[in-house]
Coordinates of C-alpha atoms in Angstrom, one line a residue:
Chain A
M1 CA 19.9 15.3 59.8
R2 CA 18.2 12.4 58.2
L3 CA 15.4 14.8 57.1
L4 CA 18.1 17.1 55.4
V5 CA 19.7 14.1 53.4
I6 CA 16.4 12.8 52.1
L7 CA 15.4 16.5 51.1
L8 CA 18.6 16.8 49.3
L9 CA 18.1 13.5 47.5
L10 CA 14.7 14.2 46.4
L11 CA 15.4 18.1 45.7
P12 CA 16.4 17.4 41.9
G13 CA 13.4 15.3 41.2
L14 CA 11.1 18.0 43.1
A15 CA 12.8 20.7 41.0
Q16 CA 12.1 18.9 37.5
A17 CA 8.7 18.0 38.4
Q18 CA 5.8 20.1 37.4
W19 CA 3.9 21.4 40.5
M20 CA -0.1 21.9 40.0
R21 CA -2.2 23.8 42.5
T22 CA -5.6 22.4 43.1
G23 CA -7.4 24.4 45.8
L24 CA -5.0 24.3 48.7
E25 CA -3.0 21.3 47.7
F26 CA -0.2 21.1 45.4
H27 CA 0.5 18.0 43.2
G28 CA 3.7 17.1 41.6
Q29 CA 3.6 15.6 38.1
P30 CA 7.0 14.1 36.8
P31 CA 8.3 15.7 33.6
Q32 CA 7.0 14.2 30.4
P33 CA 9.7 12.5 28.2
D34 CA 10.5 14.8 24.9
P35 CA 8.3 13.4 22.1
V36 CA 10.1 11.0 19.7
V37 CA 7.4 10.7 16.9
D38 CA 6.9 14.1 15.3
R39 CA 3.7 15.3 16.8
A40 CA 3.1 18.1 14.5
R41 CA 3.2 16.0 11.5
V42 CA 0.6 13.5 12.8
E43 CA -1.8 15.9 13.8
A44 CA -1.5 17.6 10.3
Q45 CA -2.0 14.5 8.7
Q46 CA -4.9 13.5 11.1
A47 CA -6.5 16.6 10.2
R48 CA -5.9 16.4 6.7
R49 CA -7.0 12.9 6.2
C50 CA -8.2 12.0 2.7
E51 CA -7.4 15.3 1.1
A52 CA -5.4 15.2 -1.9
S53 CA -1.5 16.0 -1.8
A54 CA 1.2 17.0 -3.9
I55 CA 2.6 13.6 -4.2
R56 CA 2.1 11.5 -7.5
F57 CA 1.8 8.0 -8.5
G58 CA 3.3 6.5 -11.3
D59 CA 6.2 4.4 -12.4
T60 CA 8.0 7.1 -14.3
A61 CA 8.5 10.9 -14.0
A62 CA 6.6 11.1 -17.2
M63 CA 3.8 9.1 -16.1
R64 CA 3.3 10.8 -12.9
G65 CA 3.4 14.1 -14.5
A66 CA 6.6 15.2 -12.8
V67 CA 8.1 16.4 -16.0
A68 CA 6.2 18.1 -18.7
P69 CA 4.5 15.7 -21.3
P70 CA 7.0 14.6 -24.2
D71 CA 6.4 16.3 -27.4
W72 CA 6.1 13.1 -29.6
D73 CA 5.4 13.1 -33.3
D74 CA 3.1 10.2 -34.4
P75 CA 5.6 7.7 -35.5
T76 CA 7.2 7.9 -32.1
R77 CA 3.7 7.8 -30.1
T78 CA 3.0 4.5 -32.4
S79 CA 6.3 3.0 -31.4
A80 CA 5.5 3.4 -27.6
A81 CA 2.0 2.1 -28.2
I82 CA 3.6 -1.0 -29.7
A83 CA 6.0 -1.2 -26.9
A84 CA 3.3 -0.9 -24.5
I85 CA 1.0 -4.1 -25.8
A86 CA 4.0 -6.3 -26.9
D87 CA 4.1 -9.6 -25.0
R88 CA 8.0 -10.3 -26.4
P89 CA 10.8 -8.0 -24.7
D90 CA 12.5 -7.9 -28.3
T91 CA 9.3 -6.3 -30.1
A92 CA 8.9 -3.9 -27.3
L93 CA 12.7 -2.8 -26.8
Q94 CA 13.3 -2.5 -30.6
A95 CA 10.2 -0.2 -31.0
L96 CA 11.5 2.1 -28.3
D97 CA 15.0 2.0 -29.7
A98 CA 13.5 3.0 -33.1
A99 CA 11.7 5.8 -31.5
A100 CA 14.7 7.0 -29.5
L101 CA 16.5 7.5 -33.0
T102 CA 14.2 10.0 -34.2
A103 CA 13.7 11.9 -30.8
T104 CA 14.2 15.4 -31.4
T105 CA 15.1 16.7 -28.0
D106 CA 16.9 15.4 -25.2
E107 CA 14.1 15.3 -22.8
A108 CA 12.2 13.2 -25.4
A109 CA 15.0 10.8 -25.6
T110 CA 15.3 10.8 -21.8
V111 CA 11.6 9.7 -21.4
L112 CA 12.1 7.2 -24.1
E113 CA 15.2 5.7 -22.5
A114 CA 13.3 5.5 -19.1
Q115 CA 10.5 3.7 -20.7
A116 CA 12.9 1.3 -22.3
V117 CA 14.4 0.6 -18.5
L118 CA 10.9 0.1 -17.1
T119 CA 9.9 -2.2 -20.0
A120 CA 12.9 -4.5 -19.5
L121 CA 12.0 -4.6 -15.8
Q122 CA 8.5 -5.4 -16.6
F123 CA 9.9 -8.4 -18.8
G124 CA 11.9 -9.6 -15.8
Q125 CA 15.2 -8.4 -17.2
S126 CA 17.9 -7.0 -15.3
P127 CA 18.8 -3.9 -17.6
T128 CA 21.8 -1.5 -16.9
V129 CA 20.2 1.8 -15.5
P130 CA 22.5 4.7 -16.2
T131 CA 22.3 7.9 -14.2
N132 CA 24.7 10.0 -16.2
D133 CA 23.9 13.8 -16.3
L134 CA 20.3 13.3 -15.0
S135 CA 18.8 15.2 -12.1
G136 CA 15.3 15.7 -10.4
P137 CA 12.5 13.1 -11.1
H138 CA 14.5 11.4 -14.1
L139 CA 17.3 10.7 -11.4
S140 CA 14.8 9.6 -8.8
D141 CA 13.6 6.9 -11.1
R142 CA 16.7 5.6 -12.0
L143 CA 17.9 5.3 -8.5
F144 CA 14.8 3.6 -7.6
W145 CA 15.3 1.2 -10.4
Q146 CA 18.7 0.4 -9.4
A147 CA 17.7 -0.5 -5.9
L148 CA 14.9 -2.5 -7.1
A149 CA 17.2 -4.3 -9.3
R150 CA 19.4 -5.3 -6.5
A151 CA 16.6 -6.1 -4.2
P152 CA 15.8 -9.6 -5.1
T153 CA 19.4 -11.0 -4.0
A154 CA 20.3 -8.4 -1.6
T155 CA 21.5 -9.5 2.1
P156 CA 20.4 -7.4 5.0
G157 CA 23.8 -5.6 4.8
Q158 CA 23.4 -4.6 1.3
W159 CA 20.1 -3.4 2.0
T160 CA 21.7 -1.0 4.7
D161 CA 24.8 0.0 2.6
Q162 CA 23.6 0.2 -0.8
I163 CA 19.7 0.1 -1.3
L164 CA 18.6 2.4 1.7
P165 CA 20.9 5.3 0.8
A166 CA 20.1 4.8 -3.1
L167 CA 16.5 5.2 -1.9
D168 CA 16.9 8.1 0.1
A169 CA 18.8 9.8 -2.7
A170 CA 15.9 9.1 -5.0
F171 CA 13.7 10.7 -2.1
A172 CA 15.9 13.7 -2.1
A173 CA 16.0 13.9 -6.0
D174 CA 12.2 13.8 -6.2
P175 CA 10.2 14.0 -3.1
T176 CA 6.9 13.7 -4.9
S177 CA 7.3 10.1 -5.9
F178 CA 5.1 7.8 -3.8
Q179 CA 6.7 4.5 -5.0
V180 CA 10.0 5.9 -3.6
R181 CA 8.5 6.8 -0.2
A182 CA 6.9 3.4 0.0
W183 CA 10.2 1.6 -0.7
R184 CA 12.0 3.5 1.8
V185 CA 9.7 2.0 4.4
I186 CA 10.2 -1.4 3.0
A187 CA 14.0 -1.2 3.0
W188 CA 14.4 0.0 6.3
L189 CA 12.4 -3.2 7.3
E190 CA 14.6 -5.3 4.9
A191 CA 17.8 -4.0 6.3
R192 CA 16.7 -5.4 9.7
P193 CA 17.1 -2.4 12.1
P194 CA 20.5 -2.5 13.8
A195 CA 20.4 -3.3 17.2
A196 CA 22.7 -0.7 18.2
G197 CA 21.9 2.9 18.6
Q198 CA 19.4 4.7 20.9
C199 CA 15.8 3.7 20.8
A200 CA 14.6 7.3 20.4
A201 CA 16.6 7.8 17.3
R202 CA 15.6 4.6 15.7
I203 CA 12.1 5.2 16.4
A204 CA 12.2 8.7 15.2
A205 CA 14.0 7.7 11.9
F206 CA 11.5 4.9 11.2
S207 CA 8.4 7.1 12.1
D208 CA 9.7 9.8 9.6
R209 CA 9.6 7.1 6.9
L210 CA 6.2 6.2 7.8
L211 CA 4.9 9.8 8.0
D212 CA 6.6 10.5 4.7
L213 CA 4.7 7.6 3.1
S214 CA 1.2 8.5 4.9
E215 CA 1.7 12.1 3.6
A216 CA 0.5 10.8 0.3
S217 CA -3.0 10.3 1.8
A218 CA -4.0 9.5 5.5
C219 CA -7.2 7.4 4.3
P220 CA -7.8 4.3 6.3
L221 CA -8.3 2.4 2.9
M222 CA -5.0 3.8 1.4
L223 CA -2.9 3.0 4.4
G224 CA -4.6 -0.5 4.4
H225 CA -3.4 -0.9 1.1
V226 CA 0.0 0.2 1.9
T227 CA 0.3 -2.2 4.8
H228 CA -0.8 -5.0 2.7
A229 CA 1.8 -4.2 -0.1
I230 CA 4.2 -4.1 2.6
D231 CA 3.2 -7.5 3.7
R232 CA 3.3 -8.8 0.4
A233 CA 7.0 -7.3 -0.3
L234 CA 8.1 -8.9 3.1
G235 CA 6.0 -12.2 2.4
S236 CA 4.7 -12.3 5.7
R237 CA 2.3 -10.8 8.2
P238 CA 4.0 -9.2 11.3
G239 CA 2.4 -12.2 13.4
T240 CA 4.1 -14.7 11.0
D241 CA 7.4 -12.8 10.6
S242 CA 10.3 -15.2 11.5
D243 CA 12.4 -12.0 12.5
R244 CA 11.0 -11.1 16.1
A245 CA 12.6 -7.7 16.0
R246 CA 11.4 -7.0 12.7
A247 CA 7.8 -8.0 13.6
T248 CA 7.9 -5.4 16.5
W249 CA 8.8 -2.6 14.4
R250 CA 6.2 -3.6 11.7
R251 CA 3.6 -3.6 14.7
F252 CA 4.6 -0.1 15.7
G253 CA 4.4 1.0 11.9
E254 CA 1.1 -0.4 11.7
A255 CA -0.1 1.1 15.0
L256 CA 1.0 4.5 13.8
L257 CA -0.4 4.5 10.5
A258 CA -3.7 3.3 12.0
L259 CA -3.4 6.3 14.4
V260 CA -2.9 8.7 11.5
A261 CA -5.8 7.2 9.8
G262 CA -8.0 7.6 12.4
A263 CA -8.4 3.9 13.2
P264 CA -7.7 3.7 17.1
E265 CA -9.0 0.1 17.7
V266 CA -6.4 -1.0 15.1
A267 CA -3.9 0.8 16.8
A268 CA -4.7 -0.3 20.2
H269 CA -4.6 -4.0 18.9
R270 CA -1.2 -3.7 17.6
R271 CA -0.2 -1.5 20.6
A272 CA -1.3 -4.4 23.0
E273 CA 0.9 -6.7 21.0
L274 CA 4.1 -4.7 21.7
T275 CA 3.7 -5.3 25.5
G276 CA 6.7 -7.4 26.7
A277 CA 8.4 -7.6 23.3
G278 CA 11.5 -6.4 24.5
G279 CA 13.9 -4.1 22.5
C280 CA 12.7 -0.7 22.0
A281 CA 9.0 -1.9 22.3
A282 CA 8.4 -0.2 25.5
M283 CA 9.3 3.2 24.3
M284 CA 7.4 2.5 21.0
G285 CA 4.4 1.6 23.3
A286 CA 4.8 4.8 25.5
E287 CA 5.0 7.1 21.9
L288 CA 1.7 5.3 20.8
D289 CA -0.1 6.0 24.2
A290 CA 1.0 9.4 24.1
L291 CA -0.3 9.8 20.4
A292 CA -3.7 8.2 21.2
R293 CA -4.1 10.5 24.3
E294 CA -3.5 13.7 22.2
G295 CA -5.8 12.3 19.5
E296 CA -8.7 11.7 22.1
R297 CA -8.6 15.5 23.1
Chain B
M1 CA -43.2 18.9 85.9
R2 CA -42.2 21.7 83.8
G3 CA -38.9 19.9 83.3
Q4 CA -40.3 16.8 82.0
L5 CA -42.3 18.5 79.6
Q6 CA -39.2 20.1 78.1
D7 CA -37.4 16.8 77.4
P8 CA -37.0 16.9 73.4
M9 CA -37.0 13.1 72.6
P10 CA -37.2 10.1 74.6
E11 CA -34.3 7.4 74.5
E12 CA -36.1 5.0 72.5
D13 CA -36.9 7.4 69.6
D14 CA -33.3 8.5 69.7
T15 CA -32.3 4.8 68.9
A16 CA -34.9 4.5 66.4
A17 CA -33.6 7.4 64.4
L18 CA -30.0 6.0 64.5
D19 CA -31.4 2.7 63.1
L20 CA -33.2 4.4 60.4
S21 CA -30.2 6.6 59.5
I22 CA -27.8 3.3 59.2
A23 CA -30.4 1.6 57.3
F24 CA -30.8 4.4 54.9
F25 CA -27.0 4.9 54.6
S26 CA -26.7 1.1 53.8
A27 CA -29.5 1.0 51.1
V28 CA -27.4 4.1 49.4
L29 CA -24.4 2.0 49.8
M30 CA -25.8 -1.0 48.2
L31 CA -27.3 1.3 45.5
F32 CA -23.9 2.5 44.7
A33 CA -22.6 -1.1 44.3
F34 CA -25.3 -2.0 42.2
V35 CA -24.8 1.2 39.9
A36 CA -21.2 0.5 39.8
F37 CA -21.6 -2.8 38.7
Q38 CA -24.3 -1.7 35.9
L39 CA -21.6 1.0 34.8
A40 CA -19.0 -1.9 34.3
R41 CA -18.5 -1.8 30.3
T42 CA -19.0 -5.2 28.4
P43 CA -15.9 -6.2 27.0
Q44 CA -15.2 -5.1 23.4
P45 CA -14.8 -7.8 20.7
D46 CA -11.4 -8.2 19.5
P47 CA -10.5 -5.6 16.6
P48 CA -9.4 -7.0 13.4
A49 CA -6.0 -7.8 13.5
T50 CA -5.1 -5.8 10.2
L51 CA -5.8 -2.8 8.5
A52 CA -5.5 -4.6 5.2
Q53 CA -7.0 -7.9 3.9
P54 CA -6.9 -10.7 6.3
D55 CA -5.2 -13.4 4.1
T56 CA -3.6 -13.9 0.8
A57 CA -6.1 -14.5 -1.8
R58 CA -5.3 -16.6 -4.8
P59 CA -4.2 -14.4 -7.5
V60 CA -6.8 -14.3 -10.3
L61 CA -6.2 -10.6 -11.5
P62 CA -2.9 -9.7 -12.5
P63 CA -0.5 -8.9 -9.7
T64 CA -0.1 -5.3 -8.9
W65 CA 1.6 -5.7 -5.6
S66 CA 5.0 -5.8 -7.0
A67 CA 7.1 -2.8 -7.6
V68 CA 7.0 -3.1 -11.4
A69 CA 4.0 -4.5 -13.4
E70 CA 4.5 -7.8 -14.9
R71 CA 4.1 -8.1 -18.7
G72 CA 1.6 -10.6 -19.7
S73 CA 0.4 -12.5 -23.0
W74 CA -3.0 -11.9 -24.3
A75 CA -5.4 -14.8 -25.2
V76 CA -9.0 -15.6 -26.2
Y77 CA -11.1 -18.7 -24.6
D78 CA -14.3 -19.7 -26.5
G79 CA -15.2 -22.5 -24.0
E80 CA -12.9 -25.2 -25.7
R81 CA -9.9 -23.5 -27.4
L82 CA -7.5 -21.1 -25.5
T83 CA -5.9 -18.8 -28.5
I84 CA -2.7 -17.1 -27.5
L85 CA -2.7 -14.1 -29.6
D86 CA 0.0 -13.2 -31.8
M87 CA 0.9 -9.5 -30.4
D88 CA 3.8 -9.4 -33.0
A89 CA 1.4 -9.7 -36.0
I90 CA -1.1 -6.9 -34.4
A91 CA 2.0 -4.7 -33.6
A92 CA 3.0 -4.9 -37.4
G93 CA -0.6 -3.9 -38.1
M94 CA -0.1 -0.9 -35.7
R95 CA 3.0 0.2 -37.4
D96 CA 1.8 0.0 -41.1
V97 CA -1.9 0.3 -41.8
L98 CA -1.4 -2.0 -44.8
E99 CA -0.4 -4.8 -42.9
A100 CA -3.3 -4.6 -40.4
Y101 CA -5.7 -7.6 -41.0
D102 CA -9.1 -6.4 -42.1
G103 CA -11.4 -9.0 -43.0
E104 CA -15.1 -10.5 -42.2
D105 CA -13.8 -12.1 -39.1
G106 CA -12.0 -9.4 -37.6
Y107 CA -10.1 -6.2 -37.9
Q108 CA -7.8 -3.9 -35.8
A109 CA -7.6 -0.1 -35.7
L110 CA -5.0 2.0 -33.7
T111 CA -6.0 5.4 -32.5
L112 CA -3.4 8.1 -31.1
L113 CA -5.8 9.7 -28.7
S114 CA -5.5 13.8 -28.7
G115 CA -5.0 15.2 -25.4
P116 CA -2.2 16.6 -23.1
D117 CA -0.4 13.2 -22.8
P118 CA 1.1 11.9 -26.0
R119 CA 1.3 8.3 -24.8
A120 CA -2.3 8.0 -24.7
F121 CA -3.7 5.5 -27.3
A122 CA -6.5 3.0 -27.9
L123 CA -6.1 -0.3 -30.1
R124 CA -9.3 -1.7 -31.1
L125 CA -9.7 -5.3 -32.0
S126 CA -12.9 -6.9 -33.5
F127 CA -13.3 -10.5 -33.8
R128 CA -15.4 -13.6 -33.6
P129 CA -14.3 -15.4 -30.2
D130 CA -14.7 -18.9 -31.8
A131 CA -13.0 -17.9 -35.2
L132 CA -10.1 -15.7 -34.6
P133 CA -8.4 -14.4 -37.7
A134 CA -5.5 -16.8 -38.8
P135 CA -2.7 -14.1 -38.5
W136 CA -3.5 -13.3 -34.9
R137 CA -3.3 -16.9 -33.7
R138 CA -0.1 -17.7 -32.3
E139 CA -0.8 -20.9 -30.7
V140 CA -4.0 -22.8 -30.2
T141 CA -4.5 -25.3 -27.1
R142 CA -7.6 -27.1 -25.7
P143 CA -7.5 -26.7 -22.0
A144 CA -7.7 -30.4 -20.3
P145 CA -6.2 -31.9 -17.3
E146 CA -3.7 -33.8 -19.5
A147 CA -3.2 -31.3 -22.4
P148 CA 0.1 -29.8 -23.3
C149 CA 0.6 -26.3 -21.8
P150 CA 0.9 -23.3 -24.1
E151 CA 4.6 -22.7 -25.3
T152 CA 4.7 -19.4 -26.4
S153 CA 2.8 -17.3 -23.8
R154 CA 4.2 -15.6 -20.8
R155 CA 3.3 -16.4 -17.2
L156 CA 0.8 -13.9 -16.9
L157 CA -2.1 -14.6 -19.4
R158 CA -4.9 -11.7 -19.9
T159 CA -7.5 -14.1 -21.3
Y160 CA -10.8 -12.7 -23.1
V161 CA -13.6 -15.1 -22.2
A162 CA -16.6 -15.4 -24.5
A163 CA -19.8 -14.2 -23.2
D164 CA -21.6 -17.6 -23.5
V165 CA -18.8 -19.5 -21.4
A166 CA -20.6 -20.2 -18.0
D167 CA -17.6 -22.0 -16.3
V168 CA -14.0 -21.0 -16.6
T169 CA -13.0 -23.7 -13.9
P170 CA -11.5 -26.1 -16.4
L171 CA -9.3 -23.3 -17.9
A172 CA -8.3 -22.0 -14.3
R173 CA -7.3 -25.4 -13.4
Y174 CA -5.4 -26.3 -16.8
L175 CA -3.3 -22.7 -16.4
D176 CA -2.8 -23.3 -12.6
A177 CA -1.2 -26.7 -13.6
C178 CA 0.9 -25.2 -16.3
G179 CA 2.0 -22.5 -13.8
A180 CA 0.5 -19.6 -15.3
Q181 CA -1.6 -16.9 -14.0
F182 CA -5.1 -16.5 -15.3
A183 CA -6.6 -13.0 -15.6
P184 CA -10.0 -13.4 -17.0
L185 CA -11.5 -10.4 -19.1
V186 CA -15.3 -11.3 -19.9
L187 CA -16.5 -10.5 -23.3
R188 CA -19.9 -8.9 -24.2
E189 CA -22.3 -10.6 -26.4
P190 CA -21.3 -10.5 -30.1
G191 CA -23.3 -8.1 -32.4
D192 CA -25.2 -8.9 -35.7
S193 CA -21.8 -9.3 -37.3
G194 CA -21.1 -11.9 -34.9
R195 CA -18.0 -10.0 -34.0
V196 CA -17.2 -8.4 -30.5
S197 CA -14.9 -5.5 -30.0
V198 CA -12.4 -4.9 -27.3
Q199 CA -9.9 -2.1 -26.6
I200 CA -6.6 -2.3 -25.1
G201 CA -4.7 1.0 -24.2
L202 CA -4.1 4.0 -22.2
G203 CA -6.1 6.9 -21.8
P204 CA -4.8 10.1 -20.5
G205 CA -4.2 9.7 -16.8
S206 CA -4.6 6.1 -16.8
Y207 CA -1.0 5.4 -15.6
S208 CA -1.6 7.4 -12.3
E209 CA -5.1 5.9 -11.7
E210 CA -4.0 2.2 -12.5
A211 CA -0.7 2.2 -10.5
M212 CA -1.9 3.2 -7.2
F213 CA 1.0 1.4 -5.5
R214 CA 3.8 -0.6 -7.3

């Protein structure tokens, strides 16, 4: 009777386990948990490594070649050049205003308007960033700048409610913009990932953002550059981050990027720092271990 | 008699064989132990703690880590004087050739580069580092510990340094004390005319090459 009870208790587990035969012996293996980080994307990026991608670098849609080069006449080009070298905002913005008055097409005017917004930001001003009637790469730029303009004074709540959605919308408008992909990771970290929610869902969401970023190029140098830029934006290294929960997410992020970039020793170092960190660290570690094992095959 | 001859091994020989086999087995065990110790890997040194630069360096070059590049001013340093260039005067010369300065001590020339990108241009400035054209001088200071700070320059100062200046430490200290960021750009040796030429501008594709991450 007792044996029957034990058998009934073990039966569900025995049914779920995967049984492998070696000679005359059967060995039961517990079922593996469903992967949280997208394995296919990791493998694809590990295989592609430093090859070029369709993702573009540049401050504006025109600069990164996401729209056709504007058809400017010589006076417009001269005004744009003056705006580029000026060290006083009035000189630069007046030159761009003068050029916009003579723009012959809507596209040329839109490019000049974007240049004026960017120039004002470069001079440390807080310009209004209109998004009326725009779509695609131009809309992506404006949403990105709106997010940047809010960033210096934003609270974690505003990062979550305003900036993160704006950057996601910018990403949807132009998936080829690298700056938007990079700031989607920074904004997610700034939003101080909420404690509520399943670990698996949160790890999947964060790793998707990281893999969007590394899709540009999975070169070690490139991703080292990215990691350093994130440190600069947040003003700390993971080891000196005052927010322990965020530091854990950053360690996971660096480990994942290192795995993608083919730096297993760095990944192992960051993975070791996750041990005993609490929160979702155990699941992060399990995912990193599984990815590392698959990378060794 | 016949039975004694058929005895295969005396008792003492049997014991000796047993001792030998135990000794052999122990030796093999010991060998395994040594081999196992030999195979123990030496501990790996700790990997570097970062994929990136280990610490934040003092910013000597213009910061490119911010999402948007910071606008700066342009200046020339000849070892004694720091001259802030009047970019408004130079811009006026870009807009109208007749207003562009053209003299023995310097000249400017704007070229709108041909190519697929209409934004590409090159502004050529030719000048004597120790005697800049008067219209280009917005402000002149003499960097020293107690000297007044420049009043008309931005925080970021891209500074052309004359080729014969061996030490920019006094300038760096002066600008640091003034809260300015110093981005040195070393000039070539002047030619026979005593002038040296520089180019400020953008080439086709330079945006994407320069702005790897912002």
